[in-house]
Amino acid sequence: MLQLQNIHKTFNIGTVNEKKALTGIDLTINDGDFITVIGGNGAGKSTMLNIIAGVFPPEEGNIIIDGVEVKKKSVKKNKKEAVEKDDSQVDETQQAAETTSLDITKMPEYKRAAMIGRVFQDPMVGTAANMSIEENLALANRRGSKRGLRWNIKKEEREIFREKLKMLDLNLEDRLTTKVGLLSGGQRQALTLLMATLIKPKVLLLDEHTAALDPKTASKVLNLTEELTSKDNITTVMITHNMKDAIKYGNRLIMMMNGNIIYDVSGEEKKNLTVSDLLLKFEQSSDGEFANDRMLLN
Amino acid sequence: MVIFDTFLGGINQGLLWAIMAIGVYISYRILDFADLTVEGSFATGGATAAIIMTLSKSFVSKGAGEGILMSIVALIVAMLLGGLAGLVTGILNTKFKIAPILSGILTMTGLYSINMVIMGIGSGNIKANLGIGSTGTIFTKIEEFMPIGRNWIIFIVGILAIAAVIGMIYWFFGTETGSAMRATGNNEKMAKAQGINTQASKILGLVISNAFVALSGAFVTFQQSNASNTMGVGSIVAGLAAIIIGEGIFSAKFPFWVRLISVAVGSIIYRIIIAFIYLAGINTEYVKLLTAVIVVIALTIPLIKEKIAKRAGKGKGPKSKSSDGSSNQETARDNVTADADVSALSKTEDAVANGASSVEEV
């Protein structure tokens, strides 16, 4: 479970360009949720994802992540404390300490990455172009673990990579040593998706990851997204500009406007939504601003 | 014979300076960081090596073994101080958010004074240069028991040193940490998303880069029996020249270790050219101008080629317009095949139909 509590974010504070991007967001993302996020330009969708990922900190509010496995260090500490109290309780203390909730508001981006998988809008951003497919995957396979002076790819990893690449059905499994820069945008986005889920993340953040692709490729990548996330039951937050996709995918839908969540729907209600329902909702919430809002959606 | 000596001298210079060029390759090509610290840290390496040999003169003069041992100590200490210079630049850039070029310039400027202080240790004064001719170096000490001529000794030591450096760097960039460093230089956003501490990567990269630059400075000092605080001036351009010449000979498609060798080869070719310029009697003060011009030309060739191709395309009318840049065409073709690949993945075509219909509905 991941919780956003009263998150505020303002850009360019104290200048004429001051922009309130998030105005007190409260959101609880449950384990296994696949949330689609829609909203106009400047609604705060990407800002919210960047706050979760730790690209920049919020001015106010907390981000809490649940069920985090506690690192050895703190287990040891608990052990020590337990020893001081009563030897027989050691095991119990250790058990209890294994998962806990953690306030990650101030944790730097690269540390948070251990728990968070990301795919960006620009297919060029998610992969290292000058490195080979297997090198990119090997980097992703070490997300969250310490990088030492061992060789960067193990032999047995190559087999795993080959298996995983086969799932993409893009014939990449035979091109492990090909530079990623030689792949198309669609291929790179599919690879990024695989990299983001290679180590199962606590939450997968997709920031309009199909917006830069042609419609055909976009739908393939979306299908792949659903396949990968449902297979491992990965908690996902997906921003999209396509209302159809927002309705079609996921179990929950969030609509954002002016830096806050104006509509949060899940379950049966979400299943029965139509595009016109969403448009109506938009018009109601925006008091006529809607006509000028160029959020629309292909 | 003069020609041959010039040739061998050029190769030797090239080998010793190649270590510097490889250091520049790490910051400029791998980390994508135009690091000007190099100009200072090269002289730091030279100054450190010179002062250590001078201060241990009584020990060094005992015999060949002592001299070689002390030379190796000097090389190692030079590397450590060079690494320290890289650390400062790295911290200025990552922690204090100063732009890469300015971070390097600041460290370089500071080193200008520090290098003179280093060379003045023990003399109670600061010194702009320091000769070690009477003390002896690793090269003269080896010559004492291997009388095959100074140039050949420098050649052998140079080959061994550059082989060791290339081996170490090849190994390092194949490790997890080195791989993370390459990712940082290639795509910082991606590196962060994959949990790489990009600040630490940059700092470590600059430390390694400048350690090798200082090592090169120490070797060059041993070769010319003299260190000066201006010996690093123009070294960044010389390093770039070596990288560019090397890349001109070897394609980027080659594996990493070949590219490292290509930098060394580029450095050797560059130094041979300079050695012959000296031989031709051209005033040595012109060499830096010449080098700068060569690097500018090398850097603009791709741009000029593109322009010529474009103009040729326009001249021939619309038919040949598509040949503007064959590379463009190639990427386009790549995309088409790739998209076909992706569409092979499709299980149902209705998803596409959905996408299309949503346009109409909205």
XYZ file of C-alpha atoms in Angstrom:
660
model
C 0.000 0.000 0.000
C 1.222 3.470 -0.872
C -0.263 6.562 0.666
C -0.085 10.194 -0.348
C -1.099 12.396 2.574
C -2.001 16.024 1.952
C 0.677 16.536 -0.698
C 1.328 20.134 -1.785
C 3.698 21.071 -4.570
C 4.255 24.552 -6.014
C 6.737 25.382 -8.755
C 8.691 28.656 -9.002
C 7.638 29.836 -5.564
C 7.836 33.604 -5.158
C 8.036 34.412 -8.853
C 5.444 35.571 -11.378
C 5.493 32.061 -12.780
C 4.413 30.530 -9.491
C 2.281 27.495 -10.262
C 0.405 25.419 -7.741
C 0.798 21.954 -9.223
C -0.627 19.861 -6.382
C -2.989 21.244 -3.758
C -3.312 18.771 -0.930
C -3.618 15.393 -2.597
C -4.772 12.444 -0.507
C -4.576 9.101 -2.214
C -4.279 5.536 -1.033
C -2.995 3.100 -3.622
C -3.890 -0.418 -2.533
C -1.767 -3.436 -3.348
C -2.799 -4.864 -6.669
C -4.565 -1.702 -7.837
C -4.248 -0.742 -11.488
C -5.178 2.927 -11.455
C -5.637 4.959 -14.612
C -5.231 8.719 -14.251
C -6.818 11.265 -16.577
C -6.979 15.032 -16.538
C -6.215 18.136 -18.574
C -2.830 19.684 -19.188
C -1.477 21.110 -15.963
C -3.853 19.094 -13.812
C -0.897 17.721 -11.865
C -0.845 14.144 -13.142
C 2.843 13.994 -13.968
C 3.748 16.026 -10.895
C 1.983 13.461 -8.736
C 3.938 10.617 -10.337
C 7.213 12.535 -9.975
C 6.454 13.170 -6.306
C 5.928 9.444 -5.772
C 9.146 8.674 -7.651
C 11.075 11.311 -5.708
C 12.166 13.484 -8.637
C 11.412 16.467 -6.391
C 10.114 16.716 -2.819
C 6.690 18.129 -1.863
C 6.467 21.314 0.214
C 3.976 19.675 2.496
C 2.624 16.212 3.143
C 3.960 12.708 3.448
C 4.399 9.664 1.266
C 4.075 6.412 3.163
C 4.827 3.011 1.719
C 3.641 -0.133 3.457
C 4.957 -3.650 3.687
C 8.570 -2.659 3.142
C 11.075 -5.336 4.003
C 13.343 -3.941 6.628
C 17.018 -4.046 5.807
C 19.341 -6.234 7.863
C 20.732 -3.258 9.725
C 17.505 -2.377 11.474
C 16.710 -6.026 12.141
C 20.027 -6.282 13.916
C 19.240 -3.180 15.876
C 15.945 -4.657 16.970
C 17.721 -7.833 17.860
C 20.142 -5.943 20.040
C 17.331 -4.182 21.821
C 15.555 -7.472 22.263
C 18.641 -9.096 23.691
C 18.812 -6.414 26.280
C 15.194 -7.018 27.229
C 14.774 -10.740 26.969
C 16.628 -13.340 24.963
C 13.591 -15.493 24.278
C 11.822 -12.720 22.418
C 14.489 -12.296 19.768
C 12.767 -14.350 17.108
C 9.441 -12.683 17.612
C 10.925 -9.221 17.351
C 12.689 -10.171 14.152
C 9.509 -11.542 12.651
C 7.583 -8.429 13.489
C 10.288 -6.193 12.077
C 10.413 -7.810 8.686
C 7.773 -5.642 7.105
C 6.863 -2.194 8.184
C 5.539 1.058 6.813
C 8.086 3.619 5.804
C 7.886 7.357 5.272
C 9.723 7.875 1.997
C 8.979 11.602 1.623
C 12.630 12.571 1.974
C 14.248 9.475 0.484
C 16.350 10.328 -2.602
C 15.103 9.249 -5.998
C 17.746 6.596 -6.625
C 17.080 4.885 -3.298
C 13.335 4.910 -3.851
C 13.897 3.279 -7.209
C 14.345 0.002 -5.324
C 10.590 0.012 -4.773
C 9.370 1.889 -7.825
C 9.348 0.945 -11.497
C 8.965 3.716 -14.052
C 8.216 4.093 -17.741
C 8.366 7.570 -19.254
C 6.489 9.229 -22.085
C 9.620 9.619 -24.208
C 10.807 6.159 -25.341
C 14.403 7.491 -25.369
C 14.394 8.221 -21.633
C 13.830 4.760 -20.202
C 16.850 2.994 -21.662
C 20.561 3.682 -22.187
C 21.016 3.955 -25.958
C 24.758 3.275 -26.033
C 24.438 0.087 -24.044
C 23.272 -3.296 -25.261
C 19.905 -4.878 -24.517
C 21.447 -7.303 -22.033
C 23.425 -4.539 -20.313
C 20.245 -2.504 -19.886
C 18.429 -5.512 -18.465
C 21.340 -6.286 -16.156
C 21.216 -2.729 -14.811
C 17.492 -3.163 -14.182
C 18.081 -6.550 -12.562
C 20.223 -4.839 -9.910
C 17.672 -2.176 -9.058
C 17.631 -1.941 -5.288
C 20.697 -4.072 -4.685
C 24.230 -2.942 -4.049
C 26.457 -2.609 -7.096
C 29.942 -3.891 -6.470
C 32.897 -5.023 -8.510
C 31.354 -8.250 -9.772
C 30.997 -8.648 -13.523
C 27.914 -6.797 -14.699
C 26.120 -9.751 -16.303
C 26.057 -13.300 -15.034
C 25.763 -16.179 -17.458
C 22.572 -17.500 -15.907
C 21.050 -14.040 -16.158
C 21.308 -14.178 -19.944
C 18.982 -17.175 -20.015
C 16.455 -15.370 -17.837
C 16.681 -12.300 -20.074
C 16.127 -14.437 -23.144
C 13.024 -15.992 -21.599
C 11.631 -12.613 -20.601
C 12.356 -11.059 -23.992
C 10.522 -13.916 -25.675
C 7.377 -12.747 -23.897
C 7.620 -9.443 -25.726
C 7.421 -11.324 -29.017
C 9.636 -8.759 -30.739
C 12.458 -11.141 -31.685
C 14.741 -9.330 -29.262
C 15.767 -12.555 -27.534
C 18.335 -13.210 -30.262
C 19.681 -9.665 -30.205
C 20.951 -9.464 -26.625
C 24.144 -7.642 -27.619
C 22.425 -5.143 -29.937
C 22.739 -1.506 -28.863
C 19.383 -0.239 -27.603
C 19.826 2.919 -29.686
C 19.201 0.832 -32.796
C 15.717 -0.188 -31.649
C 12.486 1.595 -32.571
C 10.491 3.663 -30.107
C 7.963 0.872 -29.627
C 10.651 -1.709 -29.020
C 12.428 0.568 -26.572
C 9.210 1.245 -24.688
C 8.474 -2.482 -24.471
C 12.001 -3.053 -23.192
C 11.632 -0.252 -20.636
C 8.428 -1.864 -19.431
C 10.214 -5.173 -19.021
C 13.057 -3.451 -17.168
C 10.636 -1.681 -14.834
C 9.001 -4.983 -13.866
C 12.071 -7.264 -13.919
C 12.441 -6.761 -10.172
C 8.847 -6.643 -8.990
C 8.221 -3.039 -7.906
C 5.943 -2.038 -5.030
C 4.359 0.308 -7.550
C 4.773 0.770 -11.292
C 4.437 4.343 -12.572
C 3.531 4.802 -16.237
C 3.592 8.420 -17.395
C 1.711 8.406 -20.709
C 4.063 5.717 -21.826
C 2.248 5.167 -25.125
C 1.651 8.834 -26.043
C 4.715 9.077 -28.293
C 3.899 5.898 -30.221
C 1.704 5.432 -33.261
C -1.774 4.050 -32.432
C -0.982 0.521 -33.522
C 2.259 0.282 -31.543
C 0.607 2.027 -28.597
C -2.079 -0.630 -28.343
C 0.538 -3.384 -28.483
C 2.490 -1.771 -25.662
C -0.738 -1.354 -23.669
C -1.598 -5.017 -24.102
C 1.882 -5.896 -22.976
C 1.463 -3.606 -19.968
C -1.666 -5.448 -18.943
C -0.025 -8.813 -19.494
C 3.060 -8.011 -17.422
C 1.203 -6.311 -14.571
C -1.534 -8.918 -14.218
C 0.937 -11.805 -14.371
C 2.780 -10.630 -11.262
C -0.133 -8.671 -9.809
C 1.872 -5.434 -9.922
C 0.354 -2.308 -8.395
C 0.225 0.227 -11.227
C -0.550 3.899 -11.755
C -0.965 4.816 -15.424
C -1.475 8.319 -16.772
C -3.214 8.371 -20.124
C -4.681 10.945 -22.447
C -6.981 8.407 -23.965
C -10.327 8.074 -22.148
C -11.065 4.797 -23.864
C -7.840 3.339 -22.505
C -8.517 4.814 -19.083
C -11.822 2.962 -19.014
C -10.606 -0.211 -20.644
C -7.591 -0.823 -18.434
C -7.327 -1.126 -14.691
C -9.712 -1.521 -11.778
C -9.769 2.098 -10.686
C -9.911 5.479 -12.385
C -8.829 8.861 -11.068
C -9.643 12.207 -12.639
C -7.470 15.181 -11.731
C -8.035 18.891 -12.116
C -6.141 21.937 -10.808
C -3.796 19.889 -8.704
C -6.284 17.678 -6.994
C -8.329 14.523 -7.439
C -11.898 15.309 -8.409
C -13.176 11.842 -9.154
C -12.070 8.453 -7.885
C -14.026 5.444 -9.038
C -13.412 1.706 -8.878
C -15.058 -1.697 -9.124
C -18.389 -2.129 -10.920
C -18.948 1.587 -11.211
C -15.663 1.951 -13.064
C -16.460 -0.959 -15.354
C -19.704 0.637 -16.451
C -18.192 4.029 -17.230
C -18.415 5.493 -20.716
C -16.482 8.277 -22.354
C -19.519 10.545 -22.215
C -19.806 9.931 -18.457
C -16.262 11.162 -18.068
C -16.841 14.186 -20.273
C -19.920 15.071 -18.248
C -17.931 14.749 -15.059
C -15.324 17.068 -16.468
C -17.858 19.692 -17.405
C -19.532 19.554 -14.021
C -16.297 19.949 -12.122
C -14.786 22.650 -14.228
C -17.735 25.098 -14.237
C -17.505 25.870 -17.906
C -13.724 26.070 -17.937
C -13.923 22.864 -19.783
C -14.607 24.423 -23.142
C -11.227 26.069 -23.025
C -9.406 23.108 -21.642
C -7.434 21.457 -24.351
C -7.105 18.203 -22.438
C -8.897 16.421 -25.182
C -8.018 13.339 -25.773
C -7.671 11.527 -29.036
C 68.708 7.730 -37.860
C 67.434 11.163 -36.881
C 64.133 10.298 -38.535
C 63.943 7.017 -36.627
C 64.802 8.653 -33.319
C 62.170 11.295 -33.931
C 59.722 8.548 -34.745
C 60.501 6.514 -31.618
C 60.525 9.676 -29.515
C 57.083 10.533 -30.873
C 55.786 7.044 -30.100
C 57.159 7.276 -26.557
C 55.575 10.655 -25.970
C 52.357 9.255 -27.412
C 52.413 6.242 -25.077
C 52.947 8.319 -21.950
C 50.396 10.954 -22.970
C 47.945 8.211 -23.990
C 47.266 7.524 -20.307
C 46.100 11.144 -20.033
C 43.986 10.775 -23.171
C 42.300 7.701 -21.688
C 41.573 9.715 -18.549
C 39.944 12.368 -20.741
C 38.055 9.613 -22.562
C 36.500 8.515 -19.247
C 35.219 11.978 -18.358
C 34.435 13.275 -21.849
C 33.064 10.212 -23.604
C 31.853 7.866 -20.852
C 30.610 10.364 -18.260
C 29.744 13.057 -20.839
C 31.459 15.588 -18.581
C 33.794 18.166 -20.185
C 36.291 18.144 -17.328
C 38.934 20.892 -17.407
C 40.458 19.722 -14.115
C 42.779 17.732 -16.375
C 44.912 20.798 -17.171
C 45.728 21.150 -13.485
C 45.784 17.531 -12.380
C 48.273 16.624 -15.120
C 50.736 19.118 -13.636
C 49.824 17.927 -10.123
C 50.964 14.451 -11.147
C 54.198 15.858 -12.540
C 54.849 18.094 -9.534
C 54.149 15.268 -7.075
C 56.462 12.856 -8.886
C 59.224 15.470 -9.096
C 59.066 16.487 -5.438
C 59.005 12.893 -4.192
C 62.095 12.033 -6.243
C 63.829 15.219 -5.071
C 63.046 14.713 -1.390
C 64.155 11.081 -1.469
C 67.323 11.896 -3.386
C 69.650 10.331 -0.811
C 67.611 7.119 -0.835
C 67.231 7.050 -4.632
C 70.958 7.518 -5.202
C 71.710 4.304 -3.265
C 71.023 2.141 -6.288
C 68.784 1.125 -9.176
C 66.377 -0.873 -6.985
C 65.786 2.015 -4.602
C 65.318 4.402 -7.506
C 62.733 2.201 -9.205
C 60.893 1.592 -5.927
C 60.754 5.313 -5.175
C 59.579 6.038 -8.729
C 56.696 3.617 -8.290
C 55.810 5.240 -4.966
C 55.870 8.618 -6.736
C 53.546 7.331 -9.479
C 51.066 5.999 -6.917
C 51.065 9.196 -4.832
C 50.631 11.220 -8.042
C 47.556 9.126 -8.865
C 46.119 9.674 -5.392
C 46.518 13.448 -5.584
C 45.107 13.506 -9.109
C 42.134 11.526 -7.831
C 41.713 14.050 -5.047
C 41.536 16.850 -7.643
C 38.827 14.874 -9.442
C 36.993 14.430 -6.148
C 36.933 18.210 -5.616
C 35.532 18.825 -9.106
C 32.977 16.054 -8.586
C 31.781 17.519 -5.302
C 31.632 21.054 -6.748
C 29.435 19.743 -9.548
C 27.164 17.260 -7.781
C 26.854 18.677 -4.260
C 27.272 22.418 -4.919
C 25.471 22.254 -8.300
C 28.176 24.186 -10.160
C 28.171 23.574 -13.925
C 30.624 20.876 -15.111
C 32.925 23.214 -17.064
C 33.060 25.807 -14.288
C 33.693 23.125 -11.640
C 36.691 21.962 -13.649
C 37.981 25.491 -14.225
C 37.742 26.294 -10.520
C 39.700 23.202 -9.507
C 42.226 23.777 -12.283
C 42.766 27.380 -11.197
C 43.239 26.363 -7.594
C 45.678 23.638 -8.615
C 47.860 26.215 -10.366
C 48.881 27.526 -6.937
C 48.819 24.154 -5.215
C 51.179 22.648 -7.783
C 53.738 25.379 -7.119
C 53.404 24.782 -3.385
C 53.980 21.052 -3.958
C 57.129 21.720 -5.975
C 58.375 24.076 -3.277
C 58.070 21.581 -0.416
C 61.303 21.487 1.553
C 62.775 24.558 -0.121
C 60.848 27.045 1.953
C 59.512 28.719 -1.163
C 57.037 28.096 -3.951
C 58.402 26.974 -7.292
C 57.066 27.187 -10.829
C 59.174 24.243 -11.967
C 61.361 21.519 -10.582
C 64.093 19.546 -12.337
C 65.004 16.001 -11.329
C 67.817 15.456 -13.836
C 70.463 14.870 -11.169
C 68.227 12.610 -9.061
C 67.323 10.049 -11.668
C 63.988 8.418 -12.442
C 62.559 4.999 -13.172
C 63.871 5.325 -16.744
C 67.479 6.224 -15.899
C 67.581 3.609 -13.124
C 66.433 0.821 -15.416
C 69.026 1.945 -17.929
C 71.709 1.366 -15.297
C 71.318 -2.394 -15.576
C 69.693 -2.576 -19.014
C 71.846 -0.448 -21.293
C 69.681 -0.600 -24.416
C 69.176 3.145 -24.779
C 66.819 5.469 -22.946
C 64.261 5.607 -25.747
C 63.809 1.841 -25.830
C 63.365 1.695 -22.069
C 60.712 4.395 -22.187
C 59.087 2.495 -25.032
C 58.932 -0.776 -23.068
C 57.762 0.846 -19.823
C 55.252 2.922 -21.773
C 53.795 -0.134 -23.516
C 53.523 -2.018 -20.204
C 51.939 0.980 -18.475
C 49.357 1.631 -21.188
C 48.518 -2.089 -21.383
C 47.966 -2.186 -17.626
C 45.829 0.967 -17.724
C 43.682 -0.311 -20.605
C 43.310 -3.679 -18.861
C 42.210 -2.058 -15.605
C 39.743 0.290 -17.273
C 38.307 -2.463 -19.447
C 37.763 -4.602 -16.377
C 36.307 -1.774 -14.304
C 33.743 -0.715 -16.876
C 32.626 -4.314 -17.168
C 31.741 -4.482 -13.475
C 28.414 -3.514 -11.935
C 29.799 -0.215 -10.658
C 31.449 0.615 -13.986
C 28.316 -0.341 -15.842
C 26.295 1.982 -13.607
C 28.799 4.726 -14.424
C 28.356 4.192 -18.158
C 24.577 4.374 -17.723
C 24.954 7.618 -15.744
C 26.896 9.231 -18.581
C 24.595 7.845 -21.240
C 21.197 8.603 -19.687
C 21.090 10.073 -16.208
C 17.310 9.926 -15.871
C 17.280 6.238 -16.704
C 20.181 5.595 -14.338
C 18.297 7.195 -11.446
C 15.156 5.233 -12.282
C 17.231 2.052 -12.113
C 18.398 2.962 -8.618
C 21.878 4.189 -9.548
C 23.377 6.858 -7.307
C 24.329 9.120 -10.199
C 26.139 11.673 -8.033
C 28.423 9.008 -6.606
C 28.936 7.628 -10.119
C 30.047 11.013 -11.432
C 32.359 11.694 -8.511
C 33.989 8.269 -8.765
C 34.361 8.662 -12.530
C 36.126 12.004 -12.136
C 38.394 10.560 -9.439
C 39.442 7.690 -11.716
C 39.819 9.971 -14.736
C 42.056 12.474 -12.958
C 44.070 9.747 -11.226
C 45.108 8.475 -14.659
C 45.735 12.004 -15.917
C 48.081 12.606 -12.971
C 49.777 9.261 -13.596
C 50.445 10.410 -17.141
C 51.818 13.713 -15.827
C 54.179 11.816 -13.526
C 55.434 9.631 -16.385
C 55.977 12.649 -18.629
C 57.910 14.334 -15.813
C 60.105 11.237 -15.500
C 60.689 11.271 -19.230
C 61.645 14.940 -19.483
C 63.284 15.069 -16.021
C 61.368 18.208 -15.261
C 57.994 19.281 -13.895
C 56.435 22.700 -14.357
C 53.110 24.198 -13.381
C 52.324 24.957 -17.019
C 52.998 21.451 -18.319
C 49.249 20.686 -18.352
C 48.263 23.702 -20.444
C 46.484 22.529 -23.576
C 46.368 18.924 -22.376
C 42.566 18.691 -22.618
C 42.737 19.636 -26.297
C 45.606 17.185 -26.831
C 43.478 14.501 -25.169
C 40.513 15.333 -27.381
C 42.772 15.273 -30.439
C 43.921 11.766 -29.488
C 40.325 10.592 -28.980
C 39.164 12.093 -32.273
C 42.097 10.731 -34.289
C 41.529 7.328 -32.705
C 37.827 7.414 -33.495
C 38.645 8.394 -37.059
C 40.661 5.215 -37.483
C 38.490 2.768 -35.565
C 34.721 2.760 -35.916
C 32.545 3.140 -32.827
C 31.090 -0.266 -33.598
C 34.169 -1.991 -32.227
C 34.097 -3.412 -28.702
C 35.115 -1.246 -25.775
C 38.692 -2.483 -25.397
C 39.405 -1.713 -29.058
C 38.100 1.816 -28.525
C 40.477 2.242 -25.576
C 43.358 1.058 -27.767
C 42.199 3.463 -30.465
C 42.622 6.359 -28.014
C 46.192 5.226 -27.344
C 46.863 4.897 -31.080
C 45.350 8.358 -31.608
C 47.651 9.774 -28.955
C 50.709 8.143 -30.570
C 49.830 9.467 -34.032
C 49.287 12.936 -32.607
C 52.669 12.930 -30.863
C 54.477 11.607 -33.948
C 53.013 14.496 -35.950
C 54.208 16.954 -33.306
C 57.647 15.344 -33.133
C 58.058 15.897 -36.864
C 56.832 19.474 -36.558
C 59.641 20.015 -34.064
C 62.075 18.289 -36.406
C 61.013 20.562 -39.258
C 62.185 23.479 -37.147
C 58.797 25.112 -36.720
C 58.672 27.182 -33.550
C 57.219 24.923 -30.848
C 55.038 27.746 -29.586
C 52.840 27.291 -32.651
C 51.994 23.683 -31.821
C 49.114 24.517 -29.494
C 47.459 26.735 -32.113
C 47.910 24.009 -34.670
C 46.409 21.432 -32.310
C 43.404 23.619 -31.582
C 42.827 24.109 -35.307
C 43.125 20.370 -35.973
C 40.576 19.574 -33.242
C 38.176 22.242 -34.507
C 38.410 20.809 -38.020
C 37.917 17.264 -36.769
C 34.873 18.305 -34.743
C 33.275 20.218 -37.630
C 33.847 17.603 -40.340
C 30.579 15.743 -39.577
C 28.658 19.047 -39.753
C 30.323 20.077 -43.018
C 29.657 16.645 -44.518
C 25.980 16.976 -43.629
C 25.752 20.453 -45.185
C 27.447 19.322 -48.382
C 25.080 16.370 -48.607
C 22.107 18.694 -48.108
C 23.275 21.169 -50.740
C 23.925 18.365 -53.216
C 20.427 17.091 -52.511
C 18.837 20.488 -53.191
C 20.777 21.009 -56.407
C 19.536 17.832 -57.962
C 15.895 18.633 -57.394
C 13.142 16.883 -55.523
C 14.039 13.427 -56.704
C 17.308 13.328 -54.834
C 15.952 15.258 -51.882
C 15.267 12.071 -50.033
C 18.975 11.364 -50.047
C 19.509 14.346 -47.729
C 20.928 12.135 -45.101
C 21.143 8.469 -45.740
C 21.240 8.007 -41.987
C 17.783 9.546 -41.676
C 16.473 7.199 -44.258
C 18.017 4.293 -42.486
C 16.452 5.141 -39.171
C 13.126 5.564 -40.866
C 13.475 2.144 -42.399
C 14.502 0.758 -39.063
C 11.362 2.164 -37.521
C 9.136 0.687 -40.161
C 10.499 -2.810 -39.706
C 10.413 -2.371 -35.989
C 6.793 -1.312 -36.060
C 6.010 -4.322 -38.160
C 7.686 -6.352 -35.447
C 5.490 -4.788 -32.837
C 2.354 -5.389 -34.822
C 3.245 -9.059 -35.012
C 2.607 -9.021 -31.294
C -0.991 -8.121 -31.837
C -3.511 -10.685 -30.798
C -6.543 -8.699 -31.801
C -6.875 -5.819 -34.151
C -9.857 -4.352 -32.332
C -7.674 -2.497 -29.873
C -6.515 -0.398 -32.791
C -10.075 0.042 -33.958
C -10.924 1.220 -30.456
C -8.184 3.792 -30.590
C -9.494 5.068 -33.893
C -13.118 5.166 -32.834
C -12.355 7.121 -29.710
C -11.192 9.971 -31.932
C -14.589 10.149 -33.527
C -16.475 9.895 -30.261
C -14.571 12.655 -28.589
